[in-house]
Short mmCIF file of C-alpha atoms in Angstrom, two decimals:
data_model
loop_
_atom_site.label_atom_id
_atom_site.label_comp_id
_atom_site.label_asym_id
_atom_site.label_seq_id
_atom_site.Cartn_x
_atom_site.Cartn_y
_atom_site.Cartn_z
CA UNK U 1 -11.89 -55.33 -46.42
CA UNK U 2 -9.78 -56.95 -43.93
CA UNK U 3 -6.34 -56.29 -42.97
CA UNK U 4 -4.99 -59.59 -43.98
CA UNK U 5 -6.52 -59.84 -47.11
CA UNK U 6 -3.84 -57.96 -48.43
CA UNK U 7 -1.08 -59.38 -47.06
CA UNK U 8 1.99 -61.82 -47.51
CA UNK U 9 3.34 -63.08 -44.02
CA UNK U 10 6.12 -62.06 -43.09
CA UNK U 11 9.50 -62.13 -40.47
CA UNK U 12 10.96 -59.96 -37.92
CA UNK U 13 12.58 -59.69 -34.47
CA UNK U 14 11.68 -57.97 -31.93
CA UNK U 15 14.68 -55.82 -31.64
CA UNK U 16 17.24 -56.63 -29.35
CA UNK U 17 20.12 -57.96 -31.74
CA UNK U 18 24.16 -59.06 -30.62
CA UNK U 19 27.01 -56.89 -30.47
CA UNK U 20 28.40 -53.65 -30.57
CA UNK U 21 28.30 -52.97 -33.95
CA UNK U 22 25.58 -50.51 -35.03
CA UNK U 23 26.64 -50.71 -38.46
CA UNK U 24 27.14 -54.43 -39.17
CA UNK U 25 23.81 -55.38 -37.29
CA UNK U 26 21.65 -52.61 -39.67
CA UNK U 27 23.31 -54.17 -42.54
CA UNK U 28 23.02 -58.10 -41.60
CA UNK U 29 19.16 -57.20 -40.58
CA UNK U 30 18.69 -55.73 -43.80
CA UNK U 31 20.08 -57.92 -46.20
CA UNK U 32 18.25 -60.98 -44.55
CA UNK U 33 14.52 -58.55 -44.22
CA UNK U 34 13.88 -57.78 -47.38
CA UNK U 35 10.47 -57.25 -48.77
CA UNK U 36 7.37 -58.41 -48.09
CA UNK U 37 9.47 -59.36 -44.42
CA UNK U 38 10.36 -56.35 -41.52
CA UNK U 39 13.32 -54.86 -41.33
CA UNK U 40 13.99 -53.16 -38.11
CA UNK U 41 16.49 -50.90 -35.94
CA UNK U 42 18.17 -52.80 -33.44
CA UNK U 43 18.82 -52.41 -30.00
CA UNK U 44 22.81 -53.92 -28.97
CA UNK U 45 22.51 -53.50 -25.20
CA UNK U 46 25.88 -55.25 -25.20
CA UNK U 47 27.20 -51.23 -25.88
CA UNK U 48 26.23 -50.33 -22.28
CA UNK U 49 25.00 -47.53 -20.68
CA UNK U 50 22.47 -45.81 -22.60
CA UNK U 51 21.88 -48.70 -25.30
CA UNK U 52 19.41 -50.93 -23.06
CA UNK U 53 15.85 -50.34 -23.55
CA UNK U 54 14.80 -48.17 -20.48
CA UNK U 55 17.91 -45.51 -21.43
CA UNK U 56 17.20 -45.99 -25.21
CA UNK U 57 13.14 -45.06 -24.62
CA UNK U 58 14.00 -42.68 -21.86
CA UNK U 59 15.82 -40.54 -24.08
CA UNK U 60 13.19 -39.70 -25.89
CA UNK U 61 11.10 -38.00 -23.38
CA UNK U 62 9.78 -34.75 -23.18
CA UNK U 63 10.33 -32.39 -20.02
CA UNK U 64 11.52 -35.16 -18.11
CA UNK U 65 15.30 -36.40 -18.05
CA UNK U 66 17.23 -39.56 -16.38
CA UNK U 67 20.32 -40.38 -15.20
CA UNK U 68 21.94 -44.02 -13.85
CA UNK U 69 22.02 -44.42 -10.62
CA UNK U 70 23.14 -48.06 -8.85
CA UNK U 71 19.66 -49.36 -8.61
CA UNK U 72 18.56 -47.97 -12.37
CA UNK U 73 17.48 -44.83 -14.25
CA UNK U 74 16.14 -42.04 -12.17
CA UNK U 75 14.28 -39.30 -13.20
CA UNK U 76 16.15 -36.13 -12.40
CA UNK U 77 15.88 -32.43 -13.06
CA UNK U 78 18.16 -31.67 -16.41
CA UNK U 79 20.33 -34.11 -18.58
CA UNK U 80 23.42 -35.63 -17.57
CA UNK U 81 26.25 -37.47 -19.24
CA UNK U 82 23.98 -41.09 -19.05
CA UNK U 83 21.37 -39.03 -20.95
CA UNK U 84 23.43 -37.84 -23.68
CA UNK U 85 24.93 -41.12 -24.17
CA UNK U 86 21.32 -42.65 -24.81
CA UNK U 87 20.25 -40.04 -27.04
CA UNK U 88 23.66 -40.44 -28.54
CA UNK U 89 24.01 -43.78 -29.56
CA UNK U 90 20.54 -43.18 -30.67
CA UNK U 91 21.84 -40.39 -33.11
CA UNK U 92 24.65 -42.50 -34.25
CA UNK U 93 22.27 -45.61 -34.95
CA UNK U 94 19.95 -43.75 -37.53
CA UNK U 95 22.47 -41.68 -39.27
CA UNK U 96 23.69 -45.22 -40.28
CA UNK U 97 20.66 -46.53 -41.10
CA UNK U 98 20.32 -43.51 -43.64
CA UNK U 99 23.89 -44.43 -44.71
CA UNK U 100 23.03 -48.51 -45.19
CA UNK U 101 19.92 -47.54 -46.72
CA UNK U 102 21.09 -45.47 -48.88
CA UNK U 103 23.43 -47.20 -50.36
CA UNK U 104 20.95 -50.27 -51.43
CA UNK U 105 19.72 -50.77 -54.51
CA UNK U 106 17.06 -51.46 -53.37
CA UNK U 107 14.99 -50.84 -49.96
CA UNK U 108 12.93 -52.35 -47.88
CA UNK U 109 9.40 -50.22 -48.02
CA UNK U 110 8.85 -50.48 -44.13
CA UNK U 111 11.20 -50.25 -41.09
CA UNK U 112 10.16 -51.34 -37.25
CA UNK U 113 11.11 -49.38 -34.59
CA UNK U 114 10.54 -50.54 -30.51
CA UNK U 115 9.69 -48.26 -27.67
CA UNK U 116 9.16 -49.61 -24.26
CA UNK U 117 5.75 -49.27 -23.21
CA UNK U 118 4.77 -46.52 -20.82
CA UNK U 119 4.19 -49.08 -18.24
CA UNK U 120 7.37 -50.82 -18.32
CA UNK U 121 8.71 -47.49 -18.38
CA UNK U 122 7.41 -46.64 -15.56
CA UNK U 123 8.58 -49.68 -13.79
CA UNK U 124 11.50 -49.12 -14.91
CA UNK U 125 12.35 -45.68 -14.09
CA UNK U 126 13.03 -44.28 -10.32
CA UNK U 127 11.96 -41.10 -8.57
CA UNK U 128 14.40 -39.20 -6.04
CA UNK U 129 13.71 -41.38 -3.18
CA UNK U 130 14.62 -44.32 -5.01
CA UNK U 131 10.69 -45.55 -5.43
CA UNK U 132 9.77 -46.81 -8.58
CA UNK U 133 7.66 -43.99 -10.67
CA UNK U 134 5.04 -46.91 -10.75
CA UNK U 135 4.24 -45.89 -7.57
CA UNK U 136 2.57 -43.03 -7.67
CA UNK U 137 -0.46 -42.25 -10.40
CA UNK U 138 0.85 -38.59 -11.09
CA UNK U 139 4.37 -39.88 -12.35
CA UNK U 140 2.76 -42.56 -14.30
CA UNK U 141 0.73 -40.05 -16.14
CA UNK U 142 3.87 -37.92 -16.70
CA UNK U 143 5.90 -40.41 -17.93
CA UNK U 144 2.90 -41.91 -20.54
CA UNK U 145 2.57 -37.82 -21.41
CA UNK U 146 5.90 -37.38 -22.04
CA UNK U 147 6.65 -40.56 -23.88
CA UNK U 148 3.69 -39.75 -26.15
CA UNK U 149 5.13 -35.84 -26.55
CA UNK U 150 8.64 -37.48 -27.50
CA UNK U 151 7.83 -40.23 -30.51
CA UNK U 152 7.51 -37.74 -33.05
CA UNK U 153 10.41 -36.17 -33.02
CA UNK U 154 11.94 -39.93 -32.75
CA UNK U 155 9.42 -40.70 -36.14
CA UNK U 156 10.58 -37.63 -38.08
CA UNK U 157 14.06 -38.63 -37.69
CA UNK U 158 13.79 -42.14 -38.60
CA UNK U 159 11.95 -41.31 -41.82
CA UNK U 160 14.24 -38.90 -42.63
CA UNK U 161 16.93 -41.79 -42.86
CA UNK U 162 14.88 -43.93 -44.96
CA UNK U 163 12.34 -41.55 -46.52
CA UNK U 164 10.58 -44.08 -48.31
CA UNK U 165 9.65 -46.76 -45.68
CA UNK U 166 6.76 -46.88 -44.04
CA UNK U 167 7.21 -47.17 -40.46
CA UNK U 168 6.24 -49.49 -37.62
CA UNK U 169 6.33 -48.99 -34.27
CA UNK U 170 6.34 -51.85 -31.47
CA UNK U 171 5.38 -51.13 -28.23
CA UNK U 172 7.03 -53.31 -25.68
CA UNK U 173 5.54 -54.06 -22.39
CA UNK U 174 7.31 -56.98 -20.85
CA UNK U 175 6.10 -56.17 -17.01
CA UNK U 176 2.32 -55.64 -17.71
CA UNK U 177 1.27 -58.71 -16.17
CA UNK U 178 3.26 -57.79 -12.55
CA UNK U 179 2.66 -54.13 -13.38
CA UNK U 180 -1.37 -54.86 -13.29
CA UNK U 181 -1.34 -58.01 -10.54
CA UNK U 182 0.81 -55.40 -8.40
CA UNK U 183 3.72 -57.70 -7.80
CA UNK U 184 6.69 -55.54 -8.74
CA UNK U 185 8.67 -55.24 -5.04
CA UNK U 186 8.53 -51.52 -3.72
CA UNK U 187 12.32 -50.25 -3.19
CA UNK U 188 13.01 -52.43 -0.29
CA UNK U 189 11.95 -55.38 -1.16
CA UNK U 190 9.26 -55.73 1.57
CA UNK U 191 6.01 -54.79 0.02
CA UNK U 192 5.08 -54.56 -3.94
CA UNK U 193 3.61 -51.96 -5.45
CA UNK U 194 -0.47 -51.37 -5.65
CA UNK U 195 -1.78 -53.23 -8.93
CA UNK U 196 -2.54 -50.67 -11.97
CA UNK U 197 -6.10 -50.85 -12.81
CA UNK U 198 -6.68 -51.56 -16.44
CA UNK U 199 -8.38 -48.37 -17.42
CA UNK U 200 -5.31 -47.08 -16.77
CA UNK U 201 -3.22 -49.20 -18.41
CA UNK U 202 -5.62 -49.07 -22.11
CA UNK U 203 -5.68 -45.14 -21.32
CA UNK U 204 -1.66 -44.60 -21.27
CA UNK U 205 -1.30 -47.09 -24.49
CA UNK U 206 -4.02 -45.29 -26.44
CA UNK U 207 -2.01 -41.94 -25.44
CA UNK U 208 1.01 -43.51 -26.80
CA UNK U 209 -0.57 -44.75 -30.14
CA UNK U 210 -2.52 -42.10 -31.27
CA UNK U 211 0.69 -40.23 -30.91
CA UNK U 212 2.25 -42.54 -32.52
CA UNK U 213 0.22 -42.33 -35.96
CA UNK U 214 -0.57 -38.86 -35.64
CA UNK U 215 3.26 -39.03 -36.42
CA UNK U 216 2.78 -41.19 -39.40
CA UNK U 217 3.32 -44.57 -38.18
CA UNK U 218 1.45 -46.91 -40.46
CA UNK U 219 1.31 -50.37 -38.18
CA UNK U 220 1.45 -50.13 -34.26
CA UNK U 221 1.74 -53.43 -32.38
CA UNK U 222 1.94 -53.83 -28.54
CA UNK U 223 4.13 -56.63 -27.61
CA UNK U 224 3.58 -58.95 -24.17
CA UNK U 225 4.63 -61.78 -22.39
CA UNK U 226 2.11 -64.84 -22.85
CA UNK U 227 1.54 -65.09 -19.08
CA UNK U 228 -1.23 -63.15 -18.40
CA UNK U 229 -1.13 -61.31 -21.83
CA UNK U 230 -3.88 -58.07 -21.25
CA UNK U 231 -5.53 -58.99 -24.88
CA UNK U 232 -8.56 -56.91 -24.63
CA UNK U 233 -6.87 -54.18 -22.78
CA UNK U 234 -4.52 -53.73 -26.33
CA UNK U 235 -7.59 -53.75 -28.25
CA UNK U 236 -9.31 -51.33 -26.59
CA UNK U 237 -6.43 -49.11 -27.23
CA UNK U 238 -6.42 -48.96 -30.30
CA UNK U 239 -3.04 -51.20 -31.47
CA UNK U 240 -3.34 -52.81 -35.23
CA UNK U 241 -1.71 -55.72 -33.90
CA UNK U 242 -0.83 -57.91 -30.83
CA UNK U 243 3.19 -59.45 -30.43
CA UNK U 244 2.57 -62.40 -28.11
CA UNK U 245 4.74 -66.03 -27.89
CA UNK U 246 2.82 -68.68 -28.64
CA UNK U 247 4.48 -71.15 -25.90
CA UNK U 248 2.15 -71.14 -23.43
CA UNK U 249 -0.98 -69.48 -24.71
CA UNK U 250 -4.25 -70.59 -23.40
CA UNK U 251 -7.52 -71.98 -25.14
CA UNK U 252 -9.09 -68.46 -24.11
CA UNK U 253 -6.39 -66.10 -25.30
CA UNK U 254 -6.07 -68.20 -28.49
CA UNK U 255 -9.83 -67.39 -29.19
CA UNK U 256 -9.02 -63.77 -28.02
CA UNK U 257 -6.53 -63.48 -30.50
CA UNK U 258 -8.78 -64.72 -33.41
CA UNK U 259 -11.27 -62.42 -32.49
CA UNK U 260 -8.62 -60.23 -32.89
CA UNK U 261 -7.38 -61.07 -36.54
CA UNK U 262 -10.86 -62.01 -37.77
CA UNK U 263 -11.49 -58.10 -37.01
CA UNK U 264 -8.83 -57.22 -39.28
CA UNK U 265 -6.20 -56.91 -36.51
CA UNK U 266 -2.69 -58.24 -37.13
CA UNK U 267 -0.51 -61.13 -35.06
CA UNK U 268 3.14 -61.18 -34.55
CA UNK U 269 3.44 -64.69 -33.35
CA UNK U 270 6.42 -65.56 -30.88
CA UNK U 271 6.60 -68.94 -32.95
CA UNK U 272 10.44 -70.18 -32.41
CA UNK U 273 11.54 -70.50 -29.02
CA UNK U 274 14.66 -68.60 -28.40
CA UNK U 275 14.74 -69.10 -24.77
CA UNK U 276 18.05 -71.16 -25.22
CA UNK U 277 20.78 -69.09 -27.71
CA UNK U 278 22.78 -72.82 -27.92
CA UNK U 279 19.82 -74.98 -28.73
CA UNK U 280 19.44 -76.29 -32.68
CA UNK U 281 16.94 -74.32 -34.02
CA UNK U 282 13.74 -76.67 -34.76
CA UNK U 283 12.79 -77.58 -38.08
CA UNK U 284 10.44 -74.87 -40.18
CA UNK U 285 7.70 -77.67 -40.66
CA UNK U 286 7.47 -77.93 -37.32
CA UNK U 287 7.40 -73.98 -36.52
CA UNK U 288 4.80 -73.61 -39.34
CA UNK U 289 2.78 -76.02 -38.09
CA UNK U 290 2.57 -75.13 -34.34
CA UNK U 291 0.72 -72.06 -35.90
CA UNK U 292 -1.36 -74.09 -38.32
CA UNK U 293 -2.60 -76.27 -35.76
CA UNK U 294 -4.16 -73.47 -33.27
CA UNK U 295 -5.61 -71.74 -36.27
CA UNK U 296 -7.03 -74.32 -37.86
CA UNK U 297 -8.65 -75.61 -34.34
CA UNK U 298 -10.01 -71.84 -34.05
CA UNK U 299 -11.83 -72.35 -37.15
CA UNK U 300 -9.92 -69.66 -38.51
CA UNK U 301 -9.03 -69.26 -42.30
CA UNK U 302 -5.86 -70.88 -44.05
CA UNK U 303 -6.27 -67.36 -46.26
CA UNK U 304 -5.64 -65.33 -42.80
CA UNK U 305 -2.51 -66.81 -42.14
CA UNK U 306 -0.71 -64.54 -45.18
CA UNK U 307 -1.47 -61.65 -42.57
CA UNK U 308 0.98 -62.95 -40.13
CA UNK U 309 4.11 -61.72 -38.82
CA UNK U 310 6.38 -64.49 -37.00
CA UNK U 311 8.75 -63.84 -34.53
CA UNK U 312 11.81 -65.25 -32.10
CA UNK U 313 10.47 -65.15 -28.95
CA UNK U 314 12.56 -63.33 -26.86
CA UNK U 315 15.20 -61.25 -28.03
CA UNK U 316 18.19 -62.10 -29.64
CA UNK U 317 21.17 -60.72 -27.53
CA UNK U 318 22.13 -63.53 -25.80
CA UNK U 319 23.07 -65.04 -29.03
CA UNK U 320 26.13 -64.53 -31.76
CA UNK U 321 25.99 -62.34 -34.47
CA UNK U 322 26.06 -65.41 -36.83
CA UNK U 323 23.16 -67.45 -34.51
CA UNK U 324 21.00 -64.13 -34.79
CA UNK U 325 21.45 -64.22 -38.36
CA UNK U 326 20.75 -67.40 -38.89
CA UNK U 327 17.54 -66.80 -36.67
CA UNK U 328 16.26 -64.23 -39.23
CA UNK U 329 16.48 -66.72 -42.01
CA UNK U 330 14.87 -69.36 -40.36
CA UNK U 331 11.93 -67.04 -39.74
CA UNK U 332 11.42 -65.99 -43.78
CA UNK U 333 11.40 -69.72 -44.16
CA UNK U 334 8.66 -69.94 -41.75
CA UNK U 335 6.86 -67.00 -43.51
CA UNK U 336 7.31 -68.63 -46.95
CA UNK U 337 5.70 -71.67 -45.27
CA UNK U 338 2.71 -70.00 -44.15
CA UNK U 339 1.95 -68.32 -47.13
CA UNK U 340 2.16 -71.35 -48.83
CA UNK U 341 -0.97 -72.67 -46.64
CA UNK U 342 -2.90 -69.22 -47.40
CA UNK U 343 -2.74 -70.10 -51.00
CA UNK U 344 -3.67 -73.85 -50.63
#
């Protein structure tokens, strides 16, 4: 039976949310996520140090530790003060969640978490000469390696806070396309760093996703830019679902992607444009149907669309709390609207 079949569509973001707030973002996410849409734990970047997504993912590894330096987060041999800041806020974040949660009458079954990818990590992340850990194969590996080693503990946590939600887990990799065209500059700017091949690249996501739901995570999803977007390399690794904007998708990654979902895999679609936190957010009818039209071009089924899950695309920082908000309802509208095509 496919994936789909059993399905309502639904909303989410993808993670980044306003603010310094922990506790009035869980609780503003929440009340506008509830069932069948996807709650999630945000990320408010606007807290500093430790609370963007490189320090909030590089807390969680295993056997290696960071600290800032001017150019980024270095990997460095024991924790300092930037390190226990991430992990933290990170602490701080769920035992909310379990407080928020707990105090609902009733809870969302399923909660999202993000992770950067182990690529973007990488990228992301400097050795001791100030060279991206890209750069060299070796640190790659021990960065996917650790990342994978780390997740459970980070799972085990989170569903202790909400005990009864299932959990999903995105995977963000907003670099891929430079990280595997090799266009990300080397430290001084003069050369970029050799392309990743895409064995690679499938290899270190599949190490990250079966560890991952060996931990219990029921959905993973790896989440892209459309430029480039490595479709079949995601597939190949085993992800239940692809997070892609639809802006600028071509004809031949549109017919990826129904490959995809008429295989029982799942689409977050990037369907309202968030590029612009001050623009008037476009009507639903004409979100809904700038996913209708695709799909229906595809051949695809009006049925599939109930297995949907739709999406800002970018995240939501930039905005105010009361924009973001208003984001989120926009988005169940959308949902509402595409399940009412699924049932004819």
């Amino acid at each position: 039976m496919s994936l789909v079949s059993e399905l309502r569509a639904s909303a989410t973001a993808l993670g980044p949310w306003p603010g310094n707030d922990p506790a009035e973002a869980i609780r503003t996410i929440r009340g506008e996520l509830g069932d069948p849409h996807l709650p999630f734990l945000p990320e408010l970047p606007a807290r500093g140090v430790g609370s963007d997504a490189a320090g909030r993912t590089g807390s969680l590894l295993v056997d290696l530790d960071i600290d800032v330096q001017p150019y980024g987060w270095r990997l460095v041999d024991r924790p300092g003060k930037d390190s226990r800041r991430a992990s933290s806020a990170l602490a701080t974040d769920i035992n909310i969640l379990a407080d928020v949660a707990g105090a609902e009458d009733v809870s969302a079954t399923e909660l999202k978490l993000q992770l950067m990818g182990p690529l973007t990590l990488a990228a992301s992340l400097h050795l001791h000469n100030g060279e991206r850990a890209l750069l060299d194969y070796g640190a790659r590996r021990d960065v996917a390696e650790s990342l994978a080693a780390g997740v459970a503990e980070h799972l085990r946590k989170v569903s202790a806070a909400v005990p009864e939600a299932r959990i999903v887990v995105q995977v963000d990799e907003p670099d891929i396309a430079a990280v595997m065209a090799g266009t990300i500059p080397t430290a001084s700017g003069y050369r970029t760093l050799r392309s990743v091949r895409g064995e690679e690249v499938t290899g270190a996501w599949r190490l990250v996703i079966d560890a991952l739901k060996a931990a219990g995570a029921v959905e993973t999803v790896i989440s892209v830019p459309e430029i480039e977007a490595p479709i079949d390399r995601i597939l190949a690794a085993g992800a239940d679902g692809i997070a892609v904007p639809l802006r600028a998708l071509t004809t031949r990654q549109w017919e990826q992607l129904a490959g995809a979902v008429e295989s029982g895999k799942r689409l977050w679609t990037g369907a309202l444009s968030t590029e612009d936190p001050g623009a008037v957010l476009p009507r639903t009818a004409a979100i809904v149907e700038s996913i209708w039209k695709p799909w229906r071009q595809l051949g695809l089924q009006a049925s599939g669309l109930s297995g949907l899950r739709v999406t800002p695309s970018t995240g939501l920082e930039g905005f105010t709390p009361a924009a973001a908000k208003s984001v989120l309802t926009k988005l169940t509208h959308v949902a509402d609207g595409l399940d009412q095509l699924a049932q004819g």
